[in-house]
Structure formats: C-alpha cells, structure tokens
PDB file of C-alpha atoms in Angstrom:
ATOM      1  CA  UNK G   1      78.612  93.346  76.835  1.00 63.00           C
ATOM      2  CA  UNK G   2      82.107  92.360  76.361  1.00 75.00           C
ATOM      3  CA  UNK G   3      84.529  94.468  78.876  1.00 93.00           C
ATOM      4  CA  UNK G   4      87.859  95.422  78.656  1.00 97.00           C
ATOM      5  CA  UNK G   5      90.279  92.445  76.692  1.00 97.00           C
ATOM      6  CA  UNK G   6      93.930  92.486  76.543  1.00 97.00           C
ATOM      7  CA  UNK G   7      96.237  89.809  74.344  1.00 97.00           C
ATOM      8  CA  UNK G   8      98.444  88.268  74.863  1.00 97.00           C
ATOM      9  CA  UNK G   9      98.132  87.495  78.537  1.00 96.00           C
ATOM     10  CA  UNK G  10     101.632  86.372  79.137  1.00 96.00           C
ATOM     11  CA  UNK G  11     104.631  86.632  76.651  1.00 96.00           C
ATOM     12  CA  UNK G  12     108.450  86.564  77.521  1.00 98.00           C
ATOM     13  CA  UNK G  13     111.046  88.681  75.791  1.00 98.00           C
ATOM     14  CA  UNK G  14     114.829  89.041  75.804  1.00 98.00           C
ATOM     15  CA  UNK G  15     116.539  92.056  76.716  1.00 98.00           C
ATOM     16  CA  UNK G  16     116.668  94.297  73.669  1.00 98.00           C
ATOM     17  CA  UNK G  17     113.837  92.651  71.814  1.00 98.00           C
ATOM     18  CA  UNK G  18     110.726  94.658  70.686  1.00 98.00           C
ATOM     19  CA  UNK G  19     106.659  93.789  72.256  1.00 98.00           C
ATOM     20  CA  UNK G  20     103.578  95.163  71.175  1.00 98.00           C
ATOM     21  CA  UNK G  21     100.557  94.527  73.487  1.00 98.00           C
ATOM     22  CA  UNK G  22      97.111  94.891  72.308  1.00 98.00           C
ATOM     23  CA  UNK G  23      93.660  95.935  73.869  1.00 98.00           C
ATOM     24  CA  UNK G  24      90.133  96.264  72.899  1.00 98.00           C
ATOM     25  CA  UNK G  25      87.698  98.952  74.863  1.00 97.00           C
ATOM     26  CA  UNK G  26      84.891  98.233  76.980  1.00 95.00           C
ATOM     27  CA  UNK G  27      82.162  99.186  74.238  1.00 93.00           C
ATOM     28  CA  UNK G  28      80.386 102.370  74.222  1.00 90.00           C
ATOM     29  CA  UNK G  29      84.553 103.780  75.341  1.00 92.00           C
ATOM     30  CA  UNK G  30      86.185 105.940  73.409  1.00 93.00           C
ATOM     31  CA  UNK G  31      89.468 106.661  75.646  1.00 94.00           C
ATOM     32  CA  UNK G  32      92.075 104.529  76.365  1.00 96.00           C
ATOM     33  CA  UNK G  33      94.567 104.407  79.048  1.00 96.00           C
ATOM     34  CA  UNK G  34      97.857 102.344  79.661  1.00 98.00           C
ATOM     35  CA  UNK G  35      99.226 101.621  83.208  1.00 97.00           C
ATOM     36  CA  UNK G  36     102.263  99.365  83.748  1.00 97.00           C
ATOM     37  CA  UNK G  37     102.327  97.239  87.203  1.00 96.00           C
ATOM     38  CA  UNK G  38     105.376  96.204  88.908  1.00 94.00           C
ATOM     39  CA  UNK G  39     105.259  93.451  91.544  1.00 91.00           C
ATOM     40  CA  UNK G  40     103.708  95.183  94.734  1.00 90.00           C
ATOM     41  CA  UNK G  41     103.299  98.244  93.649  1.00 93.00           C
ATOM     42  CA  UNK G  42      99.980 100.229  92.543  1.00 94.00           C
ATOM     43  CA  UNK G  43      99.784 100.831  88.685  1.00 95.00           C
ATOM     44  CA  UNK G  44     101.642 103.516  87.160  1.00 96.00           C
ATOM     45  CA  UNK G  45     100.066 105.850  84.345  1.00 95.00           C
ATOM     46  CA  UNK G  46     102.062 105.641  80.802  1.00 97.00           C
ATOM     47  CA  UNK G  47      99.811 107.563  78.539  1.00 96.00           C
ATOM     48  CA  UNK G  48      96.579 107.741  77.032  1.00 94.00           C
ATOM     49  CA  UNK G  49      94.530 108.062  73.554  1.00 95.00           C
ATOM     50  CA  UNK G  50      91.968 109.468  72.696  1.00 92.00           C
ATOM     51  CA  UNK G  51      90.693 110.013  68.700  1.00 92.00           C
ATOM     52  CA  UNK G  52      93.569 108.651  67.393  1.00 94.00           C
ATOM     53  CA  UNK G  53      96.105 110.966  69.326  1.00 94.00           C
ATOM     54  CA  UNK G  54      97.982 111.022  72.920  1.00 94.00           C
ATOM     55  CA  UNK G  55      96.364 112.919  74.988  1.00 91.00           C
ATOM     56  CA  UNK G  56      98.353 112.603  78.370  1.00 90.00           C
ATOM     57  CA  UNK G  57     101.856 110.880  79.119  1.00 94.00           C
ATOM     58  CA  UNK G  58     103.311 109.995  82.268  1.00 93.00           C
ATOM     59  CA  UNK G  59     106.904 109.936  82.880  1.00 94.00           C
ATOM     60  CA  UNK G  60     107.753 107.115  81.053  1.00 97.00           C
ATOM     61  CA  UNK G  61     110.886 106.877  78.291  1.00 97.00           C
ATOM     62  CA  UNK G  62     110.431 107.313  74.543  1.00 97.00           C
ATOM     63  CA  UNK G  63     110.786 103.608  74.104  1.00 98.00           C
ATOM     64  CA  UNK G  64     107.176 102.825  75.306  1.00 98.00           C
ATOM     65  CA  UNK G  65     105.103 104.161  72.501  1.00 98.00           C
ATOM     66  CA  UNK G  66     101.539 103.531  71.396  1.00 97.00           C
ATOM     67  CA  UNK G  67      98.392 103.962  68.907  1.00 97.00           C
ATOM     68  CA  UNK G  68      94.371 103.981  69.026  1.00 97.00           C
ATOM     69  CA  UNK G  69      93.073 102.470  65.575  1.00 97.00           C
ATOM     70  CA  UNK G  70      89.395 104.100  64.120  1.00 97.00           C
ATOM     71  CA  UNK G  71      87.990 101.596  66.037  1.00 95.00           C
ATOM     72  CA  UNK G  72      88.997 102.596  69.613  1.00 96.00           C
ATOM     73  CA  UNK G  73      91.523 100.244  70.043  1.00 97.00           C
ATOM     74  CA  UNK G  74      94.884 100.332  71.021  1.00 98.00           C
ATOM     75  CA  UNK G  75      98.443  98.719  70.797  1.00 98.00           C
ATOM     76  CA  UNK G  76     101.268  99.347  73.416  1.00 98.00           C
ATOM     77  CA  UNK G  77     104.747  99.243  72.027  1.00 98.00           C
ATOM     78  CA  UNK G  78     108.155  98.774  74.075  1.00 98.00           C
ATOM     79  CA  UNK G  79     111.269  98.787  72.302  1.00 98.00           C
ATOM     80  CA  UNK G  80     114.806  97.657  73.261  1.00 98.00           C
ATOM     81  CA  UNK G  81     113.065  96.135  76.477  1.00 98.00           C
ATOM     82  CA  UNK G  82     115.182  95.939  79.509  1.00 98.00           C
ATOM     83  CA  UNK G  83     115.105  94.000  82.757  1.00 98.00           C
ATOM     84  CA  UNK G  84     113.033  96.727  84.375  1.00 97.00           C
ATOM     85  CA  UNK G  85     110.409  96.224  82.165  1.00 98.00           C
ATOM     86  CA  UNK G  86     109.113  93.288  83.837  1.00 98.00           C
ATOM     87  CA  UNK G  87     105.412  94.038  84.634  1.00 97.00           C
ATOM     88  CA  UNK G  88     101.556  93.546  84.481  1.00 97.00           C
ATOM     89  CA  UNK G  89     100.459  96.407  81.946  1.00 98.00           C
ATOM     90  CA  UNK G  90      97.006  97.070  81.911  1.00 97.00           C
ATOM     91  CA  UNK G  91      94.499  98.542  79.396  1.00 97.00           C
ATOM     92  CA  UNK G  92      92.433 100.799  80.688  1.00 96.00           C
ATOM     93  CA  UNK G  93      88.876 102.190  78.848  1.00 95.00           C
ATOM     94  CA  UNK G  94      86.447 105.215  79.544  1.00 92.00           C
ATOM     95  CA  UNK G  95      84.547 107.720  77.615  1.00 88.00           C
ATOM     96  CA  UNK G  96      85.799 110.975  77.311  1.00 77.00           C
ATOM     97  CA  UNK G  97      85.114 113.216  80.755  1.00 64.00           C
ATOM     98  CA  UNK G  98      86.157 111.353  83.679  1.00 57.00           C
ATOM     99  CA  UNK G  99      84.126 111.915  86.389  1.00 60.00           C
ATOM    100  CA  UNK G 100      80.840 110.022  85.317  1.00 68.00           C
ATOM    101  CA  UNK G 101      83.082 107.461  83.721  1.00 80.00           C
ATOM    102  CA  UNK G 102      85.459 105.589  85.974  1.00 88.00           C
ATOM    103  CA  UNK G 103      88.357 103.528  84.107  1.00 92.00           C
ATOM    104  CA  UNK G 104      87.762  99.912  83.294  1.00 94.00           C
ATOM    105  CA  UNK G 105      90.823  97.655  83.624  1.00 96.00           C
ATOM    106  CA  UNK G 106      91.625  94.681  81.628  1.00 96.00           C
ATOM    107  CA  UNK G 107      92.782  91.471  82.949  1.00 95.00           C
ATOM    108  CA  UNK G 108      96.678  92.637  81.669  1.00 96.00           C
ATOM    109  CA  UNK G 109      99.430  91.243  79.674  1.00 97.00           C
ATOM    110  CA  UNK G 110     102.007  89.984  81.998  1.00 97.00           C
ATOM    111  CA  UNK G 111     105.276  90.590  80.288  1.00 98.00           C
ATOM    112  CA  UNK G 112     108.904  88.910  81.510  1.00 98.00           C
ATOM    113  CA  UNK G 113     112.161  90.448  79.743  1.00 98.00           C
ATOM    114  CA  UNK G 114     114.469  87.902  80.448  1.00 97.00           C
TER     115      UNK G 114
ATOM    116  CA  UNK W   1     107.416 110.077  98.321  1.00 55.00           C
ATOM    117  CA  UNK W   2     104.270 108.655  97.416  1.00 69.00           C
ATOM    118  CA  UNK W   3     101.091 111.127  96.247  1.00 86.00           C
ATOM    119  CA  UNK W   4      98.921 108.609  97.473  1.00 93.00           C
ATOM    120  CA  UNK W   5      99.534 106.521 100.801  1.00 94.00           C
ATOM    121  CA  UNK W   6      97.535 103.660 101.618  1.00 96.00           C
ATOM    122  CA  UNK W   7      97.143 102.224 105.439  1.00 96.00           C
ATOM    123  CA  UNK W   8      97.577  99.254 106.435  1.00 97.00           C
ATOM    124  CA  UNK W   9      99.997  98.203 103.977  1.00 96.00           C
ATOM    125  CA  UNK W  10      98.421  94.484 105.092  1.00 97.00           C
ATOM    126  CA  UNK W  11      95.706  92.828 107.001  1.00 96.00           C
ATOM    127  CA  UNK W  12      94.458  89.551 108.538  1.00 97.00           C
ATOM    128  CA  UNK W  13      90.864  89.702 109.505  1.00 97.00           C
ATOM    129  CA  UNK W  14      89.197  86.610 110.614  1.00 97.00           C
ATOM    130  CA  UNK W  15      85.646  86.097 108.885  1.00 97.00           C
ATOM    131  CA  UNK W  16      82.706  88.128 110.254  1.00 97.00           C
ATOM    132  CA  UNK W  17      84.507  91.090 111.474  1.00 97.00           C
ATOM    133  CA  UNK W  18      84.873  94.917 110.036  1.00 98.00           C
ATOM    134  CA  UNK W  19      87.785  96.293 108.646  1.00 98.00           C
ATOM    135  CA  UNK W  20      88.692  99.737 107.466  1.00 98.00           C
ATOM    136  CA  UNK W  21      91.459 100.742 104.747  1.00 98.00           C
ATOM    137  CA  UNK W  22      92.231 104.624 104.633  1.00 97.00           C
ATOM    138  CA  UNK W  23      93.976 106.904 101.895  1.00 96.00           C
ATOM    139  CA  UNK W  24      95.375 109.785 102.376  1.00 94.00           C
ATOM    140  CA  UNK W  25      96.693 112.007  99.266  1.00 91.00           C
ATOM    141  CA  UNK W  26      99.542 114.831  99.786  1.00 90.00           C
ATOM    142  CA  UNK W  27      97.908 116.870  96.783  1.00 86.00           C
ATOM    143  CA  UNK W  28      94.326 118.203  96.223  1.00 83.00           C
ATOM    144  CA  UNK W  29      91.953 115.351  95.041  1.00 80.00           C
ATOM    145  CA  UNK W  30      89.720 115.811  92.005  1.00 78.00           C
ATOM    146  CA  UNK W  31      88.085 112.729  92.814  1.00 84.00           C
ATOM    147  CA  UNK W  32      88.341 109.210  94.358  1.00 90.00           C
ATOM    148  CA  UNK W  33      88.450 106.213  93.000  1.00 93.00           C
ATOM    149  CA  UNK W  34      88.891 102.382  95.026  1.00 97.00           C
ATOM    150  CA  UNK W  35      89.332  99.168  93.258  1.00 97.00           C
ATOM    151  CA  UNK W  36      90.148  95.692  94.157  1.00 97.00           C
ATOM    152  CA  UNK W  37      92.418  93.472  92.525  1.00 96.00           C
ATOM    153  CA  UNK W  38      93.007  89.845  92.195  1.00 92.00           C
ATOM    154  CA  UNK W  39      96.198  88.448  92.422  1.00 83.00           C
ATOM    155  CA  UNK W  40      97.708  89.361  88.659  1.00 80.00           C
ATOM    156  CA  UNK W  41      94.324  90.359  87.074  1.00 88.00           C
ATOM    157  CA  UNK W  42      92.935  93.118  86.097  1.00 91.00           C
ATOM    158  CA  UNK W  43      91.386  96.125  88.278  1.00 94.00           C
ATOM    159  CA  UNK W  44      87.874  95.551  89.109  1.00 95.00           C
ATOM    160  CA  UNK W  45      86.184  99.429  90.394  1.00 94.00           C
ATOM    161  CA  UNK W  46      84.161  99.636  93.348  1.00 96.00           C
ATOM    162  CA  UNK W  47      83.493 103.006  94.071  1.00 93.00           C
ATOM    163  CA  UNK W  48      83.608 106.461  92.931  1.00 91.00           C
ATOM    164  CA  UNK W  49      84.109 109.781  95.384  1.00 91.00           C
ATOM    165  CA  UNK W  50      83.968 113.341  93.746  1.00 83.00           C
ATOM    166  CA  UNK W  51      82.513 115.591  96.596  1.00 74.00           C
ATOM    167  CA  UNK W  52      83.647 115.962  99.563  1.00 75.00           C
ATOM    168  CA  UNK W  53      81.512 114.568 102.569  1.00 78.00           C
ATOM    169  CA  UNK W  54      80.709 112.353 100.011  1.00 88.00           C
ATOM    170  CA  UNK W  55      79.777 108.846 101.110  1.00 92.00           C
ATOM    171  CA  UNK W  56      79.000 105.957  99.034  1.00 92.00           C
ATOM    172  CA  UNK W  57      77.686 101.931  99.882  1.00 93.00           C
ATOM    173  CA  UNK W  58      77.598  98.774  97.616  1.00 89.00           C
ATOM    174  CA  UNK W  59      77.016  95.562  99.499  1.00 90.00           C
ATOM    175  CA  UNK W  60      78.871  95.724 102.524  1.00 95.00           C
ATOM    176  CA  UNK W  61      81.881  98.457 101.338  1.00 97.00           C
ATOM    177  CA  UNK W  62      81.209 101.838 102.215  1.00 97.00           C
ATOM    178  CA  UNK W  63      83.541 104.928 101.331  1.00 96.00           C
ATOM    179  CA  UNK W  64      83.542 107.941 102.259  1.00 95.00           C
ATOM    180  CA  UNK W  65      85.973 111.530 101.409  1.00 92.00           C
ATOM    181  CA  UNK W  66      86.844 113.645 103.491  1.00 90.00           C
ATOM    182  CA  UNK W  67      88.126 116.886 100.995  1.00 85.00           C
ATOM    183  CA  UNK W  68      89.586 118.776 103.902  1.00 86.00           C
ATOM    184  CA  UNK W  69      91.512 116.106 105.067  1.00 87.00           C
ATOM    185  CA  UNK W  70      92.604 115.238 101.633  1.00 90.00           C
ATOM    186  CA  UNK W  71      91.770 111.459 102.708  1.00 92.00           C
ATOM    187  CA  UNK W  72      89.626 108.398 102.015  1.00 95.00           C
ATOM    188  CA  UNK W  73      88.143 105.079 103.914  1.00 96.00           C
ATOM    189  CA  UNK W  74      86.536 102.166 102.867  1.00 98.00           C
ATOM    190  CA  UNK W  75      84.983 100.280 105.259  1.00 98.00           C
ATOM    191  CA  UNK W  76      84.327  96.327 105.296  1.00 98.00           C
ATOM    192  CA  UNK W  77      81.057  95.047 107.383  1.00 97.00           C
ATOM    193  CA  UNK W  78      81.077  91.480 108.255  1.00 97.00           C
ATOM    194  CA  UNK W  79      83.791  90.581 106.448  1.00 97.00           C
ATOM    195  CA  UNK W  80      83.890  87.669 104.099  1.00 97.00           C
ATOM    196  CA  UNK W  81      86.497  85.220 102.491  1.00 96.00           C
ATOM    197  CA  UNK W  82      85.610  87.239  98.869  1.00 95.00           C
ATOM    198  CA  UNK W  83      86.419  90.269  99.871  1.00 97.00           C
ATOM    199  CA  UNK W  84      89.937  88.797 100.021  1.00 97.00           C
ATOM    200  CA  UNK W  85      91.907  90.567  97.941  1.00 97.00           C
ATOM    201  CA  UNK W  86      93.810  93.973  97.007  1.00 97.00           C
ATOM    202  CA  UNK W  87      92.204  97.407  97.416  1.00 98.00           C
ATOM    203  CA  UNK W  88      94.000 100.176  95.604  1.00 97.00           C
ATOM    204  CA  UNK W  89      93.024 103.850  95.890  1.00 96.00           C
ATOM    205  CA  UNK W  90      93.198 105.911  92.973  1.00 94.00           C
ATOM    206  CA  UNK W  91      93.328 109.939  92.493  1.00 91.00           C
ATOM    207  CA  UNK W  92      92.791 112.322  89.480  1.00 83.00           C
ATOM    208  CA  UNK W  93      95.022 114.934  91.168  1.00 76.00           C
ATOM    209  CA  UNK W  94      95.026 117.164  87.928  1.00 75.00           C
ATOM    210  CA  UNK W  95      91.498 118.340  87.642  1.00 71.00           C
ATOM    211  CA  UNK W  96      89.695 118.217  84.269  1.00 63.00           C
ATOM    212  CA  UNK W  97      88.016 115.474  84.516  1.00 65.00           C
ATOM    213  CA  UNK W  98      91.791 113.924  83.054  1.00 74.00           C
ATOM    214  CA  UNK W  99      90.777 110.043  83.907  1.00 79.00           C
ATOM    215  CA  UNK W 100      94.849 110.400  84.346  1.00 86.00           C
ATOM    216  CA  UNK W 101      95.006 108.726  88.094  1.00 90.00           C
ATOM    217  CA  UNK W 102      97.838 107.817  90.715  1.00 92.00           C
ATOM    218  CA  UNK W 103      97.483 105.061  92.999  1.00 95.00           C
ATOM    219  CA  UNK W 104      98.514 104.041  96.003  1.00 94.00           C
ATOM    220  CA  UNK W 105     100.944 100.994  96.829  1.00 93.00           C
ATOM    221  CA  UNK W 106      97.410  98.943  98.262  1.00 95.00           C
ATOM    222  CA  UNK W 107      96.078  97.188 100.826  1.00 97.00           C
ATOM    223  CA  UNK W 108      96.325  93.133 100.916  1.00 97.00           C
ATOM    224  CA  UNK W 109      93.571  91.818 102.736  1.00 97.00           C
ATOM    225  CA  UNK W 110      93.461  88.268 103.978  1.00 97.00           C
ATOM    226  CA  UNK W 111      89.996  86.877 105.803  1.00 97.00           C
ATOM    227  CA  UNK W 112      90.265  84.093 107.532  1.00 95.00           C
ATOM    228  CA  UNK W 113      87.196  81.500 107.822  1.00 91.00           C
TER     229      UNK W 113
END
C-alpha cells in the first residue's frame, strides 16, 4: 500500500520563476492538505482540497495556488517565487472527517529560489 | 506568539534513559496529534489524542492530554538511538473535525549510545 509520494524531491528556481509541485494520496484518501516548512520551524498550513475544490486556506498570498484532479491528486503552484519561498512543502492525505483519520505526510519537495 | 509551544526546544539524552517532551496550546484543542520527523523528510504520526485524560502507548512513547490544562506529553522509556529525531505537536484548534492543524516549532532529540 503505497503512502503518501511527492515529485520532485528537490528543484531550484530563480526569483520570479513559476513551480508546480505534485503529490499522490495515501490510497483509500480523499483529502489533501499542503503545509510549507521553513528551516526550524514546524509546518505551516497553506490550504486544502477536497472533491475537486479548496476547502480551507491558511494565510498564505494569492501566488500559492493549487488543484485536486478526479483522481485525488494534487498539484501545488507558486508563482513569481521569491527568496522567502525557500522551504520543505509537504503533501499531506486523509479521508474526509479528521478525527479517525490523522494526516499522512509525504517525504516533501524541497524547493530553493535562488 | 506561537498557538502551540513545544518544551524543550532541544535535548541530549544518553541511551537507556526517559525523556519527556510537553505541549502546551494557548487555544482550546480539538484534538492532538505528535509526529516525528527525520531530518528533511516527511512527517511520520505517532499518536492521536481527542479526549481529554486521554492516554495513549505504542512501543515505548506514551502520550497523554490533559484538556484542562490545554497541554500534552509524550514520554520516552529507555530511550534509544532511533528515537533520535524531531517530535512536532500538532492541534486542530478549529473544531469540525477540519484535519486543518498548527504545530509547534519541535523538539530535537539527540540519544547518545
């Protein structure tokens, strides 16, 4: 039973330059969840999907957008990327609920704007 | 200032001994969540608290809630070198059953052989 995969698992971008990050769900997960990482810190919540749609958003800029396909999966997009962007971001799965179904983390995509 | 604050922020144990890692939240906890980390990977969970009094063991980790106190512990029993690692603490602190959770900063625990 395949968990939680994220691709790539390291890319570097240029300030200004566009990334999209990609993640498959644990199977049997319909919910998706994005967190982004900075050095030392404890992940912070950007938003989540759920049948298709964002459900919840943290307080994160219009830049960092997203989208679940049919198949549960899910892209995270950051436009005109800046220095701050820097960070693990991590996929997170669960079914619909919460309590009875904790989040699953991916291994994360390690991005470096540059 | 942070929702969720962990304690210690750090800590060197040497191999055999117990260790406990405590988080407190400053808003009312829907449920408690502690994972461990690995240096740049992914979050790997460990535990789930929902009630309070609520105590829960896997292995040698035990956690426990304490609602009133709005707080958490996990507690490390004969400590070992793979238990090395980062604990994080995370909080659903909007009811709903959201899955939308804070965390805390972490503990980084070292165990020495």
């Amino acid at each position: 039973d395949a968990g939680v995969t994220q691709s790539p698992t390291h890319l570097i971008k240029t300030r200004g330059q566009q990334v999209t990050l990609r993640c498959s769900p644990k199977s049997g997960h319909d919910t998706v969840s994005w967190y982004q990482q900075a050095l030392g810190q404890g992940p912070q919540f950007i938003f989540q999907y759920y049948e298709e749609e964002e459900r919840q958003r943290g307080n994160f800029p219009d830049r960092f957008s997203g989208h679940q396909f049919p198949n549960y999966s899910s892209e995270l997009n950051v436009n005109a990327l800046l220095l701050g962007d820097s960070a693990l971001y991590l996929c997170a799965s669960s079914r619909l609920g919460g309590y009875n179904s904790p989040l699953h983390f991916g291994n994360g995509t390690r991005l470096t704007v540059t | 200032s942070q929702e969720l604050e962990q304690s210690p922020q750090s800590l060197i144990v040497q191999e055999g001994k117990n260790l406990t890692i405590n988080c407190t939240s400053s808003k009312t906890l829907y449920g408690l969540y502690w994972y461990k980390q690995k240096y740049g990977e992914g979050l790997i969970f460990l535990m789930m608290l929902q009630k309070g009094g609520e105590e829960k063991s896997h292995e040698k980790i035990t956690a426990k809630l304490d609602e009133k106190k709005q707080q958490s512990s996990l507690h490390i029993t004969a400590s070992q070198p793979s238990h090395a690692g980062i604990y994080l603490c995370g909080a659903d602190i909007n009811g709903g059953a959201t899955n939308k959770l804070i965390f805390g900063t972490g503990t980084l625990l070292a165990v020495q052989p």
